[in-house]
């Protein structure tokens, strides 16, 4: 009889683990979808990067940016336009899409 209860207990534990992995049982552990602005809705200009250029200097050279846009947002926009490339990975001589904020509608 103890064997039967042991086997039933093991089956219940294995099923509980399987259910937890596939469906999830933790409250608040739902996958949250973040709404991101697509690269298609951003206005941009393609510029060749020269030695010493940074993302901020390139944005500034195209008319600047409004005060209500954070640097983090500019980095996200740049990465979205350039297939996930980070501004730190820009190489001079290469052409990148630089977001334009002076012409963006708010």
Short mmCIF file of C-alpha atoms in Angstrom, two decimals, residues 5 22 39 82 91:
data_model
loop_
_atom_site.label_atom_id
_atom_site.label_comp_id
_atom_site.label_asym_id
_atom_site.label_seq_id
_atom_site.Cartn_x
_atom_site.Cartn_y
_atom_site.Cartn_z
CA UNK A 5 0.85 5.96 -2.40
CA UNK A 22 4.27 24.75 -19.46
CA UNK A 39 11.38 51.82 -37.07
CA UNK A 82 19.85 50.02 -37.35
CA UNK A 91 32.37 52.43 -36.66
#
